[in-house]
Short mmCIF file of N, CA and C in Angstrom, two decimals:
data_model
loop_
_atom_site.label_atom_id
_atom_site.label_comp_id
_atom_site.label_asym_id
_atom_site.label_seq_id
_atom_site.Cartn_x
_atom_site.Cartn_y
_atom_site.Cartn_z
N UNK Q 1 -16.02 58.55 -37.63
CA UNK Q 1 -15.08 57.48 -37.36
C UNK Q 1 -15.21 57.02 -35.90
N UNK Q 2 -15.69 57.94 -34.87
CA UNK Q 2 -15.59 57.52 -33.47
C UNK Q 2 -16.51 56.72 -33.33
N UNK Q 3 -17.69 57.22 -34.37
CA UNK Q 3 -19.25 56.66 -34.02
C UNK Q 3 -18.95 55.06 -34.15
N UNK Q 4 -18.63 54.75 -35.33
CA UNK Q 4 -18.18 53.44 -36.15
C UNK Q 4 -17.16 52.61 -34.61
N UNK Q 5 -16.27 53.26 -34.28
CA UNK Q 5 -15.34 52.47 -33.15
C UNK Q 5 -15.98 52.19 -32.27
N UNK Q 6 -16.80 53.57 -31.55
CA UNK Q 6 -18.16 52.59 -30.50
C UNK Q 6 -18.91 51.63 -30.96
N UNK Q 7 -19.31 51.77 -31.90
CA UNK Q 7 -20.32 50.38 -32.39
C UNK Q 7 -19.73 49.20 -32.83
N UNK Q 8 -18.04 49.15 -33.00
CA UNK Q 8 -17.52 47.94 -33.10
C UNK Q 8 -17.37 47.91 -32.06
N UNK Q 9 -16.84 48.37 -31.13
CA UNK Q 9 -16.40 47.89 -29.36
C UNK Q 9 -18.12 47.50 -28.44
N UNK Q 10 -18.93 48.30 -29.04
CA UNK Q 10 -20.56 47.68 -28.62
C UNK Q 10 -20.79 46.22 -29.15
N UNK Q 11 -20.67 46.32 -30.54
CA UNK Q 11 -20.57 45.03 -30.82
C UNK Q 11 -19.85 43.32 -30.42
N UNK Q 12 -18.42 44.23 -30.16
CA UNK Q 12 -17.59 42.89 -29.40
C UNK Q 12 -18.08 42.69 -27.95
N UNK Q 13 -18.24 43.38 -27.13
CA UNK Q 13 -18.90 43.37 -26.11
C UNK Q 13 -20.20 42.38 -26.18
N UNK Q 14 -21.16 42.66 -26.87
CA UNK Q 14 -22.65 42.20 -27.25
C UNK Q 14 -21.90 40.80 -27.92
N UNK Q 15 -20.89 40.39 -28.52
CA UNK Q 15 -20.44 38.84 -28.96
C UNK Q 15 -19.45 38.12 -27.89
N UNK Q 16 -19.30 39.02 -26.87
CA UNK Q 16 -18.20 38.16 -25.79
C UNK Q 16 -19.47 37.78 -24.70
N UNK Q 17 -20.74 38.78 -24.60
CA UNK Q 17 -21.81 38.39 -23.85
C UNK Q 17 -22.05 37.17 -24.05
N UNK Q 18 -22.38 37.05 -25.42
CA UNK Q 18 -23.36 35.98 -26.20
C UNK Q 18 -22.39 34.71 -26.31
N UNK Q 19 -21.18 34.82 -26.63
CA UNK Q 19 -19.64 33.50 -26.09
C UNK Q 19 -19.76 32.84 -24.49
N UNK Q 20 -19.72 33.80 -23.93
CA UNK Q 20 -20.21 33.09 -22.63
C UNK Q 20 -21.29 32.92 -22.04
N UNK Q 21 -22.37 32.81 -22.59
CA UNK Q 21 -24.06 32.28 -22.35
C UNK Q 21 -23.57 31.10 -23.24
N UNK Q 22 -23.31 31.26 -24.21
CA UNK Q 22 -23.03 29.98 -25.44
C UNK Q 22 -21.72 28.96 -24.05
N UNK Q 23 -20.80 29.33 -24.07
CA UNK Q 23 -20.49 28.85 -22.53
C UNK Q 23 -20.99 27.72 -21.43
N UNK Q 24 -21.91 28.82 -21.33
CA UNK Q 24 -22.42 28.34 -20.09
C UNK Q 24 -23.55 26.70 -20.33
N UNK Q 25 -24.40 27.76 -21.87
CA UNK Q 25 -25.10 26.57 -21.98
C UNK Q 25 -24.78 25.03 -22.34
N UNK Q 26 -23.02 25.18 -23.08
CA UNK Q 26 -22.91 23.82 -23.16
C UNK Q 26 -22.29 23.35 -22.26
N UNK Q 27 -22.40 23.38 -21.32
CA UNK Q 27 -21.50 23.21 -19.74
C UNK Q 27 -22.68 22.71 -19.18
N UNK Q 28 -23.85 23.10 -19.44
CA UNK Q 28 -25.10 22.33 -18.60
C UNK Q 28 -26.03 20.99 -19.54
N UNK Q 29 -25.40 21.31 -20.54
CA UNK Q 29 -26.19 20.60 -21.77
C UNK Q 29 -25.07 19.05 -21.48
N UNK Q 30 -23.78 19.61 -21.64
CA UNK Q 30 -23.01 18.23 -20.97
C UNK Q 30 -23.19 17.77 -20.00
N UNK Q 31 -23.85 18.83 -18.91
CA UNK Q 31 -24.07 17.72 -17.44
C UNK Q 31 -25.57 17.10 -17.61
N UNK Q 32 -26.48 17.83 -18.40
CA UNK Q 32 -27.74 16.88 -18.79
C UNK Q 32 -27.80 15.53 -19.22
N UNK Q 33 -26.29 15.78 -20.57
CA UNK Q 33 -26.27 14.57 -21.27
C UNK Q 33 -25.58 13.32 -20.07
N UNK Q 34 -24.82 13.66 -19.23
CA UNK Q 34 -24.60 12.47 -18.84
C UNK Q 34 -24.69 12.24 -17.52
N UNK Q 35 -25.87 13.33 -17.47
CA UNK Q 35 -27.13 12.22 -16.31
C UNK Q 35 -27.79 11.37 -17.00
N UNK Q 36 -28.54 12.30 -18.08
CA UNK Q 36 -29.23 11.51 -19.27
C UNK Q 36 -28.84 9.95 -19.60
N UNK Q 37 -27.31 9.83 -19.63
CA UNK Q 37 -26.63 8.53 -19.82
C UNK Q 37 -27.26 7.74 -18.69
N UNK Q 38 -26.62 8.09 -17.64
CA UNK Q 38 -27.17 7.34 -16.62
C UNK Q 38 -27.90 7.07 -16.04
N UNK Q 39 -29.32 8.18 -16.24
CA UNK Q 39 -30.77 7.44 -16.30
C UNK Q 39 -31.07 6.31 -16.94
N UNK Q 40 -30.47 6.24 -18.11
CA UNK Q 40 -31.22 5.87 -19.65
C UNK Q 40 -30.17 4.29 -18.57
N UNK Q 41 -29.06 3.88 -18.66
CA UNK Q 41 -28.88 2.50 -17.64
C UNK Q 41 -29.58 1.88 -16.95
N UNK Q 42 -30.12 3.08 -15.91
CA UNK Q 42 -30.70 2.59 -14.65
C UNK Q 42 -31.72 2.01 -15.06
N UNK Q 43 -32.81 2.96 -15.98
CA UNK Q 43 -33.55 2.13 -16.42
C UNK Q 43 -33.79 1.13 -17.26
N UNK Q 44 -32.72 0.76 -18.26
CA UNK Q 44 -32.27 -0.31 -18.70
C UNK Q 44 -32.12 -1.68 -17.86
N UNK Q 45 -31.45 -1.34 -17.17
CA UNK Q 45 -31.30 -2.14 -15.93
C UNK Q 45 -32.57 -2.32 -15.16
N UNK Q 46 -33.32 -1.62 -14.98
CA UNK Q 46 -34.65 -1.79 -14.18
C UNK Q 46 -36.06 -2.60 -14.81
N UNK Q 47 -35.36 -2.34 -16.16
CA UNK Q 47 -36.30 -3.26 -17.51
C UNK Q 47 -36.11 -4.41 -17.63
N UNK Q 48 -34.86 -4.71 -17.99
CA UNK Q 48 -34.19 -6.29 -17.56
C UNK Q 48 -35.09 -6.97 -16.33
N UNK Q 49 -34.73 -6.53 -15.58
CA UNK Q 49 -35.51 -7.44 -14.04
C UNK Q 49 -36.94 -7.41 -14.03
N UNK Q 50 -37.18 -6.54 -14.76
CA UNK Q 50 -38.77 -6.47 -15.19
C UNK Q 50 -39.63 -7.52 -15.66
N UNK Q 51 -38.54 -7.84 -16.70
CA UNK Q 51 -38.99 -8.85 -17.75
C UNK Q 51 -38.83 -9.83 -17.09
N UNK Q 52 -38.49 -10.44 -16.23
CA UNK Q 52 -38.77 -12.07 -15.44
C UNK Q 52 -39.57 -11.75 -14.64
N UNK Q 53 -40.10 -10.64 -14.04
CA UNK Q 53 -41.48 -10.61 -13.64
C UNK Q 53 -42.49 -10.73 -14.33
N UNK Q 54 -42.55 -10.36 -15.72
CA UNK Q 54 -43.36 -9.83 -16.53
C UNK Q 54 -43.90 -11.21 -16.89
N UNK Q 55 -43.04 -12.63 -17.54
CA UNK Q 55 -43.18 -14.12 -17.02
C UNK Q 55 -43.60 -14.69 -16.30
N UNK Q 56 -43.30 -14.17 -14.93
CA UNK Q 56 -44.30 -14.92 -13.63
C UNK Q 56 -45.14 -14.11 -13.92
N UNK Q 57 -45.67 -13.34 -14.05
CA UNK Q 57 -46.94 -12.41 -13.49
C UNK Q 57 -47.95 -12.90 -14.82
N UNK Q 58 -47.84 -13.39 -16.16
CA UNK Q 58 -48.40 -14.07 -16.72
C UNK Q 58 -48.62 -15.39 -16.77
N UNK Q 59 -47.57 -16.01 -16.19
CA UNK Q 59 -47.88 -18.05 -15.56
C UNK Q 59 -49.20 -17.72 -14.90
N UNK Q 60 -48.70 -16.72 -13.48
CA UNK Q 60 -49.62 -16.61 -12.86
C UNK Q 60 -51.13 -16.43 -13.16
N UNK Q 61 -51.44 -15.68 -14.13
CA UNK Q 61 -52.68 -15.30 -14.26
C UNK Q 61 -53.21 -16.71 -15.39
N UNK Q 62 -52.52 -16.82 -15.86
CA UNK Q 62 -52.84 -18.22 -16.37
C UNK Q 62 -53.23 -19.42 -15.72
N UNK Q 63 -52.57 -19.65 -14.48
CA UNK Q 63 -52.81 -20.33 -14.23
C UNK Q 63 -54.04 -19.93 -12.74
N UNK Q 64 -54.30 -18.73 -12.61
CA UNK Q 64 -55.63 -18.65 -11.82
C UNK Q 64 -57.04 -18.65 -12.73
N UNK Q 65 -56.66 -18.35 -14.41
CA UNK Q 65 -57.75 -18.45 -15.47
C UNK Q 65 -57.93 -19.87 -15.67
N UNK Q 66 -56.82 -20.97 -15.11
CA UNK Q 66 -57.16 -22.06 -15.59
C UNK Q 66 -57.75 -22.68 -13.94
N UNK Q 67 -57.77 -22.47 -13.38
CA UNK Q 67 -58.51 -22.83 -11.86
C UNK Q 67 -60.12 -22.32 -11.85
N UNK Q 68 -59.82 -21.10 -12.69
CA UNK Q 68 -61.44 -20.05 -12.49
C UNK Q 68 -62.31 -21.37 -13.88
N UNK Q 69 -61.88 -21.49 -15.00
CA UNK Q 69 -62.98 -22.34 -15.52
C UNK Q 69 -62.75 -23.68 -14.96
N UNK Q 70 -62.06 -24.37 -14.12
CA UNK Q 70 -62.11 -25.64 -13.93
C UNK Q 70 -63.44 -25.56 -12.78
N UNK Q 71 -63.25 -24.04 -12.10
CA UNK Q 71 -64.13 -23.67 -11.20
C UNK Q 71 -65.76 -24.09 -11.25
N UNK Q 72 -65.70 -23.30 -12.59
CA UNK Q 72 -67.08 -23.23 -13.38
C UNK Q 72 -67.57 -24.50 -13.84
N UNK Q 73 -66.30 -25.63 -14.63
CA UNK Q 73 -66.88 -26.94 -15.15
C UNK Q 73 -67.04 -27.47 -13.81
N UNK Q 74 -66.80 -27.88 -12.64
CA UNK Q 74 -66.83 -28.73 -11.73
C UNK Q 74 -68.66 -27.97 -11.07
N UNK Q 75 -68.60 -26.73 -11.30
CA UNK Q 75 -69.90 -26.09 -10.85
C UNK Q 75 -71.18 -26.63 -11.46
N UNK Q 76 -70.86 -26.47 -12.79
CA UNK Q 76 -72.01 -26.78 -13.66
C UNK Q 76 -72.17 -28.18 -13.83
N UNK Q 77 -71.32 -29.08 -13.71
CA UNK Q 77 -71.18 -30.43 -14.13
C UNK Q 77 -70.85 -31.43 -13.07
N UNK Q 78 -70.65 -31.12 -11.92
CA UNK Q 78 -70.09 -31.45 -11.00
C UNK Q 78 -71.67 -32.19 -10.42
N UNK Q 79 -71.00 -32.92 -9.44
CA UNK Q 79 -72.29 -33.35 -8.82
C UNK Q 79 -73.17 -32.65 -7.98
N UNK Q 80 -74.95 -32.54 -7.76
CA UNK Q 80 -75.36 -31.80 -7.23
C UNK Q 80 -75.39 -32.00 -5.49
N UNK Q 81 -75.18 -30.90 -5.07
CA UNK Q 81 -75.57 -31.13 -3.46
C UNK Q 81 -76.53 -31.38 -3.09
N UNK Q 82 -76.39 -32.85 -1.81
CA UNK Q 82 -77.39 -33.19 -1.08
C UNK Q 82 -78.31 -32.57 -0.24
N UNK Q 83 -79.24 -31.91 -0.16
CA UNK Q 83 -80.34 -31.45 0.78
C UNK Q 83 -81.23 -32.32 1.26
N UNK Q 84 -80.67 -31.57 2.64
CA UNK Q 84 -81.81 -33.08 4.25
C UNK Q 84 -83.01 -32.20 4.15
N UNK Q 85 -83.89 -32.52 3.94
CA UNK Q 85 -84.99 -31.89 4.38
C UNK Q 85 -85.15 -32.09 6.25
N UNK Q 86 -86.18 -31.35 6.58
CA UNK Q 86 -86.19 -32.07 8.30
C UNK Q 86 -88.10 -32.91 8.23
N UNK Q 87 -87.72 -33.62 8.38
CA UNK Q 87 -89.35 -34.55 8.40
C UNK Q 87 -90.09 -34.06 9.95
#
């Protein structure tokens, strides 16, 4: 009978351990989640402003692809340069 009382009082012991690790971990799991929240904004927010760059930064290249072949037709088609010889 004594044996049996130590091993229930071992036991509650070994489940009040394991209650407060269980504790602890959702005490950090809540401060994860709402950093987590407020990463997950920031970068929300950092995406937004993104995206009207993301607009210019394609005009832009568009419109240096449309300079680069006007480049090329005025090259190829364009009139040829005069060369002076020296007499």
């Amino acid at each position: 009978v004594a044996q049996l009382k130590n091993n229930s009082l071992l036991a509650q012991n070994a489940l009040r351990t394991d209650m407060a690790v269980l504790a602890l971990a959702e005490t950090s799991m809540d401060s994860n989640a709402a950093r987590l929240r407020t990463e997950t904004k920031r970068i929300e927010s950092t995406r937004k402003e993104m995206r009207a760059n993301c607009c210019t930064t394609w005009l832009l290249m568009l419109l240096v692809l449309v300079l680069f072949v006007f480049t090329l037709f005025f090259i190829r088609f364009g009139p040829a340069p005069q060369r002076h010889r020296p007499t």
